[in-house]
Coordinates of C-alpha atoms in Angstrom, one line a residue:
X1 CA -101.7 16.6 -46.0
X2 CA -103.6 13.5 -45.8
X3 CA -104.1 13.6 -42.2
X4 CA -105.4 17.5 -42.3
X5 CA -107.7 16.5 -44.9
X6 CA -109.3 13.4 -43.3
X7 CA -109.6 15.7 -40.0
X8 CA -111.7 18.2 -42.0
X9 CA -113.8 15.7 -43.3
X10 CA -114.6 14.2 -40.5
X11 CA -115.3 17.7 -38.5
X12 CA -117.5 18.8 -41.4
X13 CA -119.8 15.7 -41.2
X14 CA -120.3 16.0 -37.7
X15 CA -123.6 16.2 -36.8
X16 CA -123.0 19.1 -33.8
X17 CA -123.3 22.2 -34.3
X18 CA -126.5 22.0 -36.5
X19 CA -124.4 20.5 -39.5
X20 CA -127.2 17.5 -39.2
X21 CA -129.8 20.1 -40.5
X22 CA -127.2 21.5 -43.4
X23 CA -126.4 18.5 -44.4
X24 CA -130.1 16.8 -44.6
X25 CA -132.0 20.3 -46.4
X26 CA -128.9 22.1 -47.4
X27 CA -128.7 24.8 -44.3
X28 CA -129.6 25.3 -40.6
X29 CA -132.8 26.5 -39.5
X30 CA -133.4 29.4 -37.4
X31 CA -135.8 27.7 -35.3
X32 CA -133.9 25.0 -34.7
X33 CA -130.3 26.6 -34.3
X34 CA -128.9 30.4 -33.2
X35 CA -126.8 32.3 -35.3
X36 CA -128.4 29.8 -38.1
X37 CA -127.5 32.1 -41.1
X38 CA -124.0 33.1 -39.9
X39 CA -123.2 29.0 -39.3
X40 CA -124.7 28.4 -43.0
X41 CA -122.9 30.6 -44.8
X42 CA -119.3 29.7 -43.0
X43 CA -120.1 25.7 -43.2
X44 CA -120.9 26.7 -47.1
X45 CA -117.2 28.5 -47.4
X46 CA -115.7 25.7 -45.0
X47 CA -116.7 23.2 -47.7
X48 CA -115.4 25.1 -50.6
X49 CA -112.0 25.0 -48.9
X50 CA -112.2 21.0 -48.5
X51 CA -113.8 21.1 -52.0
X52 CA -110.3 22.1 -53.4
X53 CA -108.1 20.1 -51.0
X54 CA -110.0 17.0 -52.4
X55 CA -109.4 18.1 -56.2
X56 CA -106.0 18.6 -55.5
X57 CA -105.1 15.1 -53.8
X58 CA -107.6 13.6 -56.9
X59 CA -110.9 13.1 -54.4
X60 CA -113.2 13.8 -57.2
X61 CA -116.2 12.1 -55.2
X62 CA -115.1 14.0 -52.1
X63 CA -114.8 17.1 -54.5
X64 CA -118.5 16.9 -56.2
X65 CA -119.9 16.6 -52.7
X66 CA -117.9 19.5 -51.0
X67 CA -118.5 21.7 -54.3
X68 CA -122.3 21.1 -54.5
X69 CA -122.2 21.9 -50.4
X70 CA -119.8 25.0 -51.1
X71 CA -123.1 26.3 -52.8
X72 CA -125.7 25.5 -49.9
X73 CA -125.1 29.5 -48.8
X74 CA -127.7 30.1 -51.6
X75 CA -130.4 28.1 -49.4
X76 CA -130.5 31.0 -47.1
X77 CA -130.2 34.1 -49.9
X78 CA -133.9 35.8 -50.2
X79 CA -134.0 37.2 -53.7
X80 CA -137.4 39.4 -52.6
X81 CA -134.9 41.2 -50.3
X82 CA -131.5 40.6 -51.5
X83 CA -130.7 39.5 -48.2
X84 CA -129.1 36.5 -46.6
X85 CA -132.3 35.3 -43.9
X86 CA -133.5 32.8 -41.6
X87 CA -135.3 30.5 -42.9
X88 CA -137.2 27.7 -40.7
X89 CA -137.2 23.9 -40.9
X90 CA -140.7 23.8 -42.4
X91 CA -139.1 26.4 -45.7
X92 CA -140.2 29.3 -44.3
X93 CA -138.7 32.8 -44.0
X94 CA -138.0 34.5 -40.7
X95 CA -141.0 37.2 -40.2
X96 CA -140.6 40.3 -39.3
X97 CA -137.4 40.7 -40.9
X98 CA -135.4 44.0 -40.7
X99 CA -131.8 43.8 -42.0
X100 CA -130.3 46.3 -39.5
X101 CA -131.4 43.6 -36.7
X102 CA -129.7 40.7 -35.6
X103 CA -132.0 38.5 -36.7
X104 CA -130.2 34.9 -37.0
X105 CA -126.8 36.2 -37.1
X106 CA -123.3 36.1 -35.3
X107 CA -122.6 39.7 -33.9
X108 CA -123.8 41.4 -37.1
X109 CA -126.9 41.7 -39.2
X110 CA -128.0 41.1 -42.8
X111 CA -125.7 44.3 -44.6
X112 CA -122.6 42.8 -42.7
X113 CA -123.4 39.0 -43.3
X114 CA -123.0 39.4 -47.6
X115 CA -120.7 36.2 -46.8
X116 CA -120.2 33.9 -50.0
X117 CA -116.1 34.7 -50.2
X118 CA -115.5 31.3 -52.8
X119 CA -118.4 32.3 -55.0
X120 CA -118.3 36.3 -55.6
X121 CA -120.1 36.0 -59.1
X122 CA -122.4 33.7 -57.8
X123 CA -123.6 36.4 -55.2
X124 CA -124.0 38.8 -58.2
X125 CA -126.2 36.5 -60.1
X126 CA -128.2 35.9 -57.2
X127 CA -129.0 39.7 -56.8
X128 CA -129.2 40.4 -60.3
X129 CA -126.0 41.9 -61.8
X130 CA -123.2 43.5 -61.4
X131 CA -124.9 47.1 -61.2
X132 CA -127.5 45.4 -58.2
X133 CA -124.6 44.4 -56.5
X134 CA -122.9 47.5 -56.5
X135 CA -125.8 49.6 -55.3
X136 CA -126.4 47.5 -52.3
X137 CA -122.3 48.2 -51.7
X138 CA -123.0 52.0 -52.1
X139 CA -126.2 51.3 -49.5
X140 CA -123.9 49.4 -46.9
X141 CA -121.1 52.0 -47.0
X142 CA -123.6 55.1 -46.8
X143 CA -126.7 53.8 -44.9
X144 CA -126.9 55.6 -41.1
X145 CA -129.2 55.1 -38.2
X146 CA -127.5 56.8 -35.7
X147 CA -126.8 53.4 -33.4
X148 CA -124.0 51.5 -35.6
X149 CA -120.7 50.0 -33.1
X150 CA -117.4 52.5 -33.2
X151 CA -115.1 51.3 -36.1
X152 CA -118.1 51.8 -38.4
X153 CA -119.1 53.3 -42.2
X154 CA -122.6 53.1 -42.4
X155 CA -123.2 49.9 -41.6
X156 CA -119.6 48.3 -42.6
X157 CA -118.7 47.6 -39.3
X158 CA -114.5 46.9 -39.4
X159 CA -114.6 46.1 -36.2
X160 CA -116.4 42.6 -36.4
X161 CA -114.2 40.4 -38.5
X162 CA -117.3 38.6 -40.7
X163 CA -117.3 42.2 -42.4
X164 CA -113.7 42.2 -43.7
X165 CA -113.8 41.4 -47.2
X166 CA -116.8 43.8 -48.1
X167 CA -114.7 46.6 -49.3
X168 CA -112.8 44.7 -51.8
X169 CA -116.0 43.1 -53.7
X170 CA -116.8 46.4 -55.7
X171 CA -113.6 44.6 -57.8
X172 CA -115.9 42.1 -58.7
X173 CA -118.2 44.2 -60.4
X174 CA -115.9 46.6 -62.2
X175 CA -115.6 49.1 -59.7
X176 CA -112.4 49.3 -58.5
X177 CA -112.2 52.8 -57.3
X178 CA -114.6 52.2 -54.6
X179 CA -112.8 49.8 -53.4
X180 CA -109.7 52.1 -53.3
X181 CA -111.4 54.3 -51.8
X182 CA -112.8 52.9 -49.2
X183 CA -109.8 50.6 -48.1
X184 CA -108.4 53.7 -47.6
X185 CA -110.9 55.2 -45.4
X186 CA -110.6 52.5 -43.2
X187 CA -106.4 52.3 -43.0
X188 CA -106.1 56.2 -42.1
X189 CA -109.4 56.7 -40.2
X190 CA -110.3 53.3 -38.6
X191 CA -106.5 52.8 -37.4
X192 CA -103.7 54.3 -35.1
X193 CA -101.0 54.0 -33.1
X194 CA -102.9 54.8 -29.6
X195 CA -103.4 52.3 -27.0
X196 CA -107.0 51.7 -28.5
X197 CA -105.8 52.3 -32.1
X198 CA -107.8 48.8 -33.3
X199 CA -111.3 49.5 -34.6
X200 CA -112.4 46.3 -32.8
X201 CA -111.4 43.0 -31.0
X202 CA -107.7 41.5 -32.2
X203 CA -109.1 38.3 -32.6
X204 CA -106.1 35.9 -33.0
X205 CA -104.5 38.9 -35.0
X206 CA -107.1 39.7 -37.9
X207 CA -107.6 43.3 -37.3
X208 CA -103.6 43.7 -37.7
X209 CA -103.3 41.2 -40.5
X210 CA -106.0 43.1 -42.1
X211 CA -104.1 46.4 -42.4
X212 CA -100.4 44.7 -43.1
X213 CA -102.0 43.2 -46.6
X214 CA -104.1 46.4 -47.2
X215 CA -101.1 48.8 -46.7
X216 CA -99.5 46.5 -48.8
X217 CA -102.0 47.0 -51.5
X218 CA -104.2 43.9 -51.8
X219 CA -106.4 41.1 -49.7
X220 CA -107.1 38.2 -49.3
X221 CA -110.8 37.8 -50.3
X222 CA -111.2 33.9 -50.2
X223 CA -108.1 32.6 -48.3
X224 CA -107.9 28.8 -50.1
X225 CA -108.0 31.1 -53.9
X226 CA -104.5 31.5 -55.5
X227 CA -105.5 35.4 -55.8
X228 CA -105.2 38.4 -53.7
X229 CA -107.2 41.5 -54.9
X230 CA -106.0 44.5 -55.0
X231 CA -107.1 47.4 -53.0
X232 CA -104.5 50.7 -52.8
X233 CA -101.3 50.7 -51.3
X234 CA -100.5 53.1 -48.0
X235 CA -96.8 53.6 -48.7
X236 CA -94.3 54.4 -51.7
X237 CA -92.6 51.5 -51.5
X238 CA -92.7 48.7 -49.6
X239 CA -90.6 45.0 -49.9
X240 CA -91.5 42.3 -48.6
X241 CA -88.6 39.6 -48.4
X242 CA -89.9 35.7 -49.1
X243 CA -88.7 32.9 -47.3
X244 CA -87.6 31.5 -50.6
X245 CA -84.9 34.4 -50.3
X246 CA -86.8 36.1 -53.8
X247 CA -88.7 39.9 -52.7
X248 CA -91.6 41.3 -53.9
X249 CA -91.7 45.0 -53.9
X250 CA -94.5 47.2 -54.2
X251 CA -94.0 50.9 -55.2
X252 CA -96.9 53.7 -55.2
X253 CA -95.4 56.5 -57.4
X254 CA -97.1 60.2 -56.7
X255 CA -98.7 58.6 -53.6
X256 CA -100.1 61.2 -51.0
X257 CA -102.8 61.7 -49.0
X258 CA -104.6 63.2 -51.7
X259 CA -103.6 60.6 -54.6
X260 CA -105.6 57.2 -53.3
X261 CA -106.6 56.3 -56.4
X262 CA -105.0 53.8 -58.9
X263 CA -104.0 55.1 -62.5
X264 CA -102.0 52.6 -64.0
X265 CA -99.7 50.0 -62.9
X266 CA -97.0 47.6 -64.5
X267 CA -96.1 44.4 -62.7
X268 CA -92.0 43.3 -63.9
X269 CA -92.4 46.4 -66.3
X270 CA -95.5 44.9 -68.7
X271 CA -98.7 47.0 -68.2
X272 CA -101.2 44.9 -65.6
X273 CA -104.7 45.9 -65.9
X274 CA -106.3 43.0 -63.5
X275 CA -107.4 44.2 -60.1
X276 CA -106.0 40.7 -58.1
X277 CA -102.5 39.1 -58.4
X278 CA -101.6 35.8 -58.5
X279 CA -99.7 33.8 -55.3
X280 CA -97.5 32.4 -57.4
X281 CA -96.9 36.3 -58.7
X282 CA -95.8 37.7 -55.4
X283 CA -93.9 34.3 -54.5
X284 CA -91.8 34.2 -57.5
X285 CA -90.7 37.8 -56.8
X286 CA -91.3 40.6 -58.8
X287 CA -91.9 44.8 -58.7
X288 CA -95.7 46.1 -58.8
X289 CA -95.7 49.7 -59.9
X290 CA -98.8 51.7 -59.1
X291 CA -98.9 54.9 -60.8
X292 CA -101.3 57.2 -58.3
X293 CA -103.6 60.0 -58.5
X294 CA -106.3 62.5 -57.1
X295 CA -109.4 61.3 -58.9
X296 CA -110.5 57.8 -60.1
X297 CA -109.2 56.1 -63.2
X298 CA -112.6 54.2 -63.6
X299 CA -111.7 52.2 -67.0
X300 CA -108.9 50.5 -64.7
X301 CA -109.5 46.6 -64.1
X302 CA -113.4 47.1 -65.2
X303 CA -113.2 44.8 -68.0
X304 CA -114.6 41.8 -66.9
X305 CA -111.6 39.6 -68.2
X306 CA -109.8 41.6 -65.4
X307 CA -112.1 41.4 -62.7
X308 CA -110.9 38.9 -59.8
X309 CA -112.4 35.2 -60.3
X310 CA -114.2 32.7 -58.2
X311 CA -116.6 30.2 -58.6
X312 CA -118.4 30.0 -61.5
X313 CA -121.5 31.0 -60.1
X314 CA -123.6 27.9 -61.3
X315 CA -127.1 27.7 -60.6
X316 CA -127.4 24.3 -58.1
X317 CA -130.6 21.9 -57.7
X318 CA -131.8 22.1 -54.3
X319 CA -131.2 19.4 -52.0
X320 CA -134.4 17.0 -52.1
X321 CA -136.1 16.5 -48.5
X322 CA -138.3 14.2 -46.6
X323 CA -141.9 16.3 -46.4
X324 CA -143.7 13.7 -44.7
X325 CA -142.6 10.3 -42.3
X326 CA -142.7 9.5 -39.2
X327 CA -138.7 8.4 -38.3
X328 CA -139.0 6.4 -35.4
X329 CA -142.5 3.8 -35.9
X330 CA -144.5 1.1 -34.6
X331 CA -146.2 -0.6 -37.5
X332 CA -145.7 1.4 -40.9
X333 CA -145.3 4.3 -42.3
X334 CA -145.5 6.4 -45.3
X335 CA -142.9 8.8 -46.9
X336 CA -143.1 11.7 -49.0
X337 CA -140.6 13.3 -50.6
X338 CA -139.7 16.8 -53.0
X339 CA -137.7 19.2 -54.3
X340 CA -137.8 23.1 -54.6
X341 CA -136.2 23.2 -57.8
X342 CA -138.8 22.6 -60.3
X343 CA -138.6 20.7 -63.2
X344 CA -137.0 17.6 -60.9
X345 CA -136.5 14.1 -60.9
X346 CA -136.0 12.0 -57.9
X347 CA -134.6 9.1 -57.5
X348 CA -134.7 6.6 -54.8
X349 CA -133.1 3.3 -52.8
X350 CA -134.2 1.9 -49.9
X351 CA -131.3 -0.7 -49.6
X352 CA -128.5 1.5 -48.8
X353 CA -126.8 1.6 -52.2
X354 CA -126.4 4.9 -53.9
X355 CA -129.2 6.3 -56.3
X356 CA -128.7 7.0 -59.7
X357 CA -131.0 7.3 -62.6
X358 CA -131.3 3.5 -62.6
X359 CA -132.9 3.6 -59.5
X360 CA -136.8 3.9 -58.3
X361 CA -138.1 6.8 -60.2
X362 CA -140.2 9.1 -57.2
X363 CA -143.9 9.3 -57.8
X364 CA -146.1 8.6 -55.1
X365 CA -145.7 7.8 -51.2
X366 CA -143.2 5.3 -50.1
X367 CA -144.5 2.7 -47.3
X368 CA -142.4 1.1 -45.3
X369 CA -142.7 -1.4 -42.8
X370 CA -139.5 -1.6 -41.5
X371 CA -135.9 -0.3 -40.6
X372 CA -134.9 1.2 -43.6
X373 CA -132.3 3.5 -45.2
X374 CA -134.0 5.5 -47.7
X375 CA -131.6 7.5 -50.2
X376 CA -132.9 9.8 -52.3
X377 CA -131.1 12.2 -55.3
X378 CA -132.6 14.5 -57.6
X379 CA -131.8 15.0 -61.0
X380 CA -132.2 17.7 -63.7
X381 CA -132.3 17.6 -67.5
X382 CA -129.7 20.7 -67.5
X383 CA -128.5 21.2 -64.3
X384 CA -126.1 18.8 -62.0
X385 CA -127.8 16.3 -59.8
X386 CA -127.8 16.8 -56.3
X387 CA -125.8 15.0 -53.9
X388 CA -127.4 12.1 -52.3
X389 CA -129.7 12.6 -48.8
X390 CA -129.3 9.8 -46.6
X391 CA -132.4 9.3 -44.0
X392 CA -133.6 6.6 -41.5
X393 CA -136.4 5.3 -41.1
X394 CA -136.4 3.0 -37.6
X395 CA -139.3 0.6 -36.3
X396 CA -139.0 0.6 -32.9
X397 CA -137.8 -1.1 -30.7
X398 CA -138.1 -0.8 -27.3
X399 CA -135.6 -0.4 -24.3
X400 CA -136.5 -2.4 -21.2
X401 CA -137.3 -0.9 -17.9
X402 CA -134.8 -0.5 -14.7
X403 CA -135.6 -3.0 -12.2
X404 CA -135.5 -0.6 -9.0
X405 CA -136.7 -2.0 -5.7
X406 CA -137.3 1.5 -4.2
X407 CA -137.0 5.1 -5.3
X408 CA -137.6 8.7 -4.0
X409 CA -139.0 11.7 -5.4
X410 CA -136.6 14.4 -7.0
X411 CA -133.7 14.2 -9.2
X412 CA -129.8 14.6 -8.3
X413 CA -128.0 17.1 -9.1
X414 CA -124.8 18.9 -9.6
X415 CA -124.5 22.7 -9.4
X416 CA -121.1 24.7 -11.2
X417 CA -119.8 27.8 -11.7
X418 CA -117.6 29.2 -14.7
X419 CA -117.7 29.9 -18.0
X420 CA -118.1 26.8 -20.0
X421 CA -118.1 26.4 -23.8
X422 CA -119.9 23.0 -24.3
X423 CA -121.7 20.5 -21.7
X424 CA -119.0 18.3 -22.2
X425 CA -116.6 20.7 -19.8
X426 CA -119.0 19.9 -17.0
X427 CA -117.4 17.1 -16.8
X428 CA -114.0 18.1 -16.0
X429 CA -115.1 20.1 -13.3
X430 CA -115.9 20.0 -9.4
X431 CA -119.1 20.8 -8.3
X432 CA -119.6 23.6 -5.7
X433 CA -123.1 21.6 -4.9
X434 CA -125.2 19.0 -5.0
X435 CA -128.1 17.8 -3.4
X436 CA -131.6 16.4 -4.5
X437 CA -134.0 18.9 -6.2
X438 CA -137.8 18.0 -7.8
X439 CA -137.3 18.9 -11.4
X440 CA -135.3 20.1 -13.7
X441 CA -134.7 24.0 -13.0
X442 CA -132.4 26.6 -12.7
X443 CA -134.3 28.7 -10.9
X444 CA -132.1 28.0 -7.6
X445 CA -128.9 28.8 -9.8
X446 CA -126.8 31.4 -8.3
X447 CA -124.7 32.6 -10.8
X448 CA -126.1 35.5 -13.0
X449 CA -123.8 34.9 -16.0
X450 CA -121.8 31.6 -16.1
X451 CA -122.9 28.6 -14.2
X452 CA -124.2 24.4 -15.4
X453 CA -126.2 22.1 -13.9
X454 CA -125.8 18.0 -14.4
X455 CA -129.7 16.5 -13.3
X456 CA -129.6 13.0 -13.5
X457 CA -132.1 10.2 -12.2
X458 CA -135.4 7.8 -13.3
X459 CA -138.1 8.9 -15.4
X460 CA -141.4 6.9 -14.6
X461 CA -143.0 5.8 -17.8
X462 CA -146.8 4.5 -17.9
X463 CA -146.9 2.9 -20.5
X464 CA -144.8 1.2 -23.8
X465 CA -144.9 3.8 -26.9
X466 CA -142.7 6.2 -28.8
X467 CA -141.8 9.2 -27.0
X468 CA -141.3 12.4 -28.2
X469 CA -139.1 14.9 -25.8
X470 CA -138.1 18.6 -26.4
X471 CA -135.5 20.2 -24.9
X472 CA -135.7 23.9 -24.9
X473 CA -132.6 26.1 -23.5
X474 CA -130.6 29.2 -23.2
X475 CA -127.8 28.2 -23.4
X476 CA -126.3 24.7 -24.3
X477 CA -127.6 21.7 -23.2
X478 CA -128.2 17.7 -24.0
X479 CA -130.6 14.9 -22.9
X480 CA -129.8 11.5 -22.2
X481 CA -132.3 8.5 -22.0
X482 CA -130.5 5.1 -20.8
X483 CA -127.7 6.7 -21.4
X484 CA -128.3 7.1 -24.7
X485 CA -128.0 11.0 -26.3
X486 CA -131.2 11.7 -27.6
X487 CA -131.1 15.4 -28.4
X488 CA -127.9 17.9 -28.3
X489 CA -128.8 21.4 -28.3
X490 CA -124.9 22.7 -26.9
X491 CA -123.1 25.3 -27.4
X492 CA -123.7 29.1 -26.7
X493 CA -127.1 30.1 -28.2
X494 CA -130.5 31.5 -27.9
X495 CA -133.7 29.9 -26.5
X496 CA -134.3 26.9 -28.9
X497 CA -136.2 24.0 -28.8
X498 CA -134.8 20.3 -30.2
X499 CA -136.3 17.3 -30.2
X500 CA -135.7 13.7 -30.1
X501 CA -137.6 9.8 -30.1
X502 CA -137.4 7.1 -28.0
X503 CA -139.6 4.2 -27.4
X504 CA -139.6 3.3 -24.2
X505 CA -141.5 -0.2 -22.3
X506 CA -143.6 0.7 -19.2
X507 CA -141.5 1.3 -15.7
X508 CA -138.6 3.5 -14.7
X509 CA -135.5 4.6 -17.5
X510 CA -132.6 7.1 -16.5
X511 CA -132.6 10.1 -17.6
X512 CA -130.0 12.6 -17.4
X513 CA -129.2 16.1 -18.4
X514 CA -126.2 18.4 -19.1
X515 CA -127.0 22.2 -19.2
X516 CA -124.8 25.5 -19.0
X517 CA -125.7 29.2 -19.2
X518 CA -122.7 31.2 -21.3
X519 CA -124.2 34.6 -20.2
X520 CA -127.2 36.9 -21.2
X521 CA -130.7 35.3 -21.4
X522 CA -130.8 31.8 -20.2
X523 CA -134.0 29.2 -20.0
X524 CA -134.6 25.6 -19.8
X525 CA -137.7 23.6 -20.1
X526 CA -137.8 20.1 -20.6
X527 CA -141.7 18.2 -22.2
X528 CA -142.5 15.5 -23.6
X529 CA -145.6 13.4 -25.0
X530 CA -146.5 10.1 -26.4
X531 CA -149.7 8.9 -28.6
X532 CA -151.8 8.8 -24.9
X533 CA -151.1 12.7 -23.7
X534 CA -150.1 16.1 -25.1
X535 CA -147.0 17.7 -25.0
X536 CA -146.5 18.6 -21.0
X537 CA -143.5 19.7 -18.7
X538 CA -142.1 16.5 -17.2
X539 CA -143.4 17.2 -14.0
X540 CA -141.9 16.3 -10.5
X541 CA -144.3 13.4 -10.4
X542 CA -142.7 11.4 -12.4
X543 CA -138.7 12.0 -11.7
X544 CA -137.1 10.1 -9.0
X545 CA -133.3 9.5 -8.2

């Protein structure tokens, strides 16, 4: 158990993958990352899963950070729309926005991408209420355009996996019947037992694993939660025989075609009225008796003491953020700080110890001179303090010129093609070409879907300063200066532009760059500029191997 959790922990403070935007402002922005919503939302439930892990081996530290990042989803949540959305790294939301469009999403749009699994309740407070909450259900389930994917009900789209748990939150807002109702749309209409009887891709076994619990009678909403909720079973009985040699047997009395619809049900012979059961319920064996019928029984489970649980659905304090300061300086500079939330305090430390309310009170702009961690929390007179952002603040230093006693114009490079998933597989592979070529491009590429390139060579700078570079690309690729990574921009994605700093002394540095193309639309472009010119396409000019 230890080692799993230290592996999660270390994967979930990576800084790949966007998690270095999530974890500095609290979720990934669209300009700076693809799919930045879908990635927000699932690094917000990955955390809730550590979250609990840590409570239960006693990490409380590890636990408050985890928890207050299980609640980052709400970073991204639009309450003018009611919409998850993209939002930029200056705060800004994603214009024009249209939730049937795959706007900064993973194979799905806004209606399929109501993702917060751990924190149901706190989905409904952020839309309003329970009544909200179910409307916009009513809107997914029934809303038409004519264009939706096969395996679809209005815009629940079964077939893409992210959508899965949407027909079991009407339980969460005292609507159980729809939820039956629905669930059994999908197991009689969206199923069969003909060589394409799956609605959508198996992935690893979820479209299956998806009906077995549903005929059963419940899901698994928030895998990591000791509950399943129920739904409505397909058949009159069914056992299921535990491991621990105990069975759990499930029995739908009057079930027919017709009679979807939960009237009653006992569980060991007492009268249940809750719409989940509990784990340890099913593991400890026992008999669930549904009594079924033709028409709804809407008073069952709609109590809210009977509703399924999840997080509380706390309101959080916004992650403070850096708003102005330069990270990588020559003499000074000055640093501005805030918070969205209002009614804020922030504290500060620039010597690498943790803030607390003992700590520098924020007021005005923070000079610094020289290479310094600045941490900075913010605190609230009723809510819970954020968790602490950790940013530095360099003076530069910079890296000597290559001594080279002759060069020639162009850069090397290496030509492949296959499907790769990050620029790091290029390097496992053979090259089909190589050969000298004058900047970087992959206009000679001739692959139309999968290929990578590896450029490598000297850059010729002019004179000592900071440099900025940007790397824009369609799909994954990174930068290297002196064989330092300065920017990573992997992975399969959409055109977008990162950036990194470097200071850099007059004369010739290596550079070298990893690209791949994953399919569909593919670009790269690499600038750069300095205090002396504006941003430019490193030209040919200045490359040489």
């Amino acid at each position: 158990v230890e080692k799993a959790y230290q592996a999660m922990q270390e994967i979930a403070n990576f800084d790949r993958l966007g998690l270095k935007y999530y974890k500095q402002i609290g979720y990934l922005p669209f300009d700076k990352q693809g799919e930045s919503v879908s990635k927000t939302l699932e690094y917000s439930y990955d955390d809730w899963c550590i979250s609990q892990l840590a409570k239960n081996t006693g990490k409380k530290d590890d636990y408050d950070i985890f928890h207050q990042r299980a609640h980052f989803y709400k970073n991204v949540f639009d309450t003018t729309t009611n919409f998850f959305r993209g939002k930029s790294l200056n705060r800004n939301w994603l214009v024009p926005f249209d939730p049937l469009k795959n706007s900064a999403y993973s194979e799905g749009n806004a209606y399929q991408y109501l993702y917060a699994p751990h924190d149901i309740n706190g989905l409904i407070n952020l839309m309003g209420d329970n009544k909200v909450f179910s409307s916009f259900l009513d809107t997914l389930f029934n809303l038409e355009t004519g264009k939706e994917h096969s395996g679809s009900i209005g815009q629940y789209w079964h077939g893409n996996e992210p959508s899965h748990h949407l027909p079991y939150l009407y339980n969460y807002s005292g609507e159980s019947w729809k939820t039956q109702k629905y669930v059994n749309q999908i197991l009689t209409k969206l199923y069969s037992n003909s060589p394409d009887g799956l609605a959508g891709n198996e992935d690893c076994g979820q479209m299956s694993a998806w009906y077995i619990l549903s005929s059963l009678g419940f899901y698994s909403v928030s895998p990591g939660q000791d509950i399943y909720v129920i739904g409505t079973p397909l058949f009159n009985k069914a056992t299921v025989h535990l491991e621990n040699g105990k069975q759990f047997t499930i029995v739908a009395e009057n079930r027919s075609d017709k009679n979807i619809y939960i009237q009653s049900a006992t569980l060991n012979g007492e009268t249940y009225t809750k719409s989940y059961i509990k784990h340890k319920d099913i593991i400890e064996g026992a008999k669930f008796i549904f009594q079924m019928g033709a028409t709804p029984n809407k008073n069952w489970a709609f109590n809210i003491e009977d509703r399924p649980y999840s997080e509380n659905g706390e309101q959080i304090v916004s992650l403070p953020y850096i708003k102005l300061g330069k990270k990588l300086f020559k003499h000074n500079t000055e640093i501005t700080v805030a918070c969205d939330t209002k009614n804020t305090k922030i504290y500060f430390t620039l010597d690498n110890s943790e803030p607390n309310e003992n700590s520098k009170l924020y007021s005005t702009a923070i000079k610094v001179e020289n290479s310094t961690i600045l941490k900075i929390r913010a605190y609230h007179q009723i809510l819970k303090n954020t968790i602490t952002v950790t940013t530095k603040f360099e003076k530069a230093k910079y890296l000597n010129a290559q001594n080279l006693k002759s060069v020639s114009n162009g850069l090397n490079f290496q030509y492949f093609e296959r499907f790769f998933v990050t620029t790091a597989d290029l390097d496992k592979e053979q090259p089909i070409e190589t050969g000298i070529i004058n900047k970087f491009s992959i206009d000679r590429a001739q692959g139309e879907k999968y290929f990578g390139y590896i450029f490598d060579g000297y850059l010729k700078v002019k004179k000592d300063d900071i440099y900025t570079f940007y790397l824009k690309s369609n799909d994954g690729s990174r930068l290297y200066i002196d064989d330092i990574e300065l920017i990573e921009n992997d992975a399969n994605h959409g055109a977008i532009v990162e950036t990194g700093q470097i200071a850099l002394k007059a004369g010739f540095h290596k550079i070298k760059l990893k690209y791949i193309q994953c399919g569909g639309g593919k670009a790269l472009n690499v600038s750069w500029k300095s205090s002396k010119f504006t941003k430019q396409e490193i030209s040919e000019k200045v490359l040489f191997n």
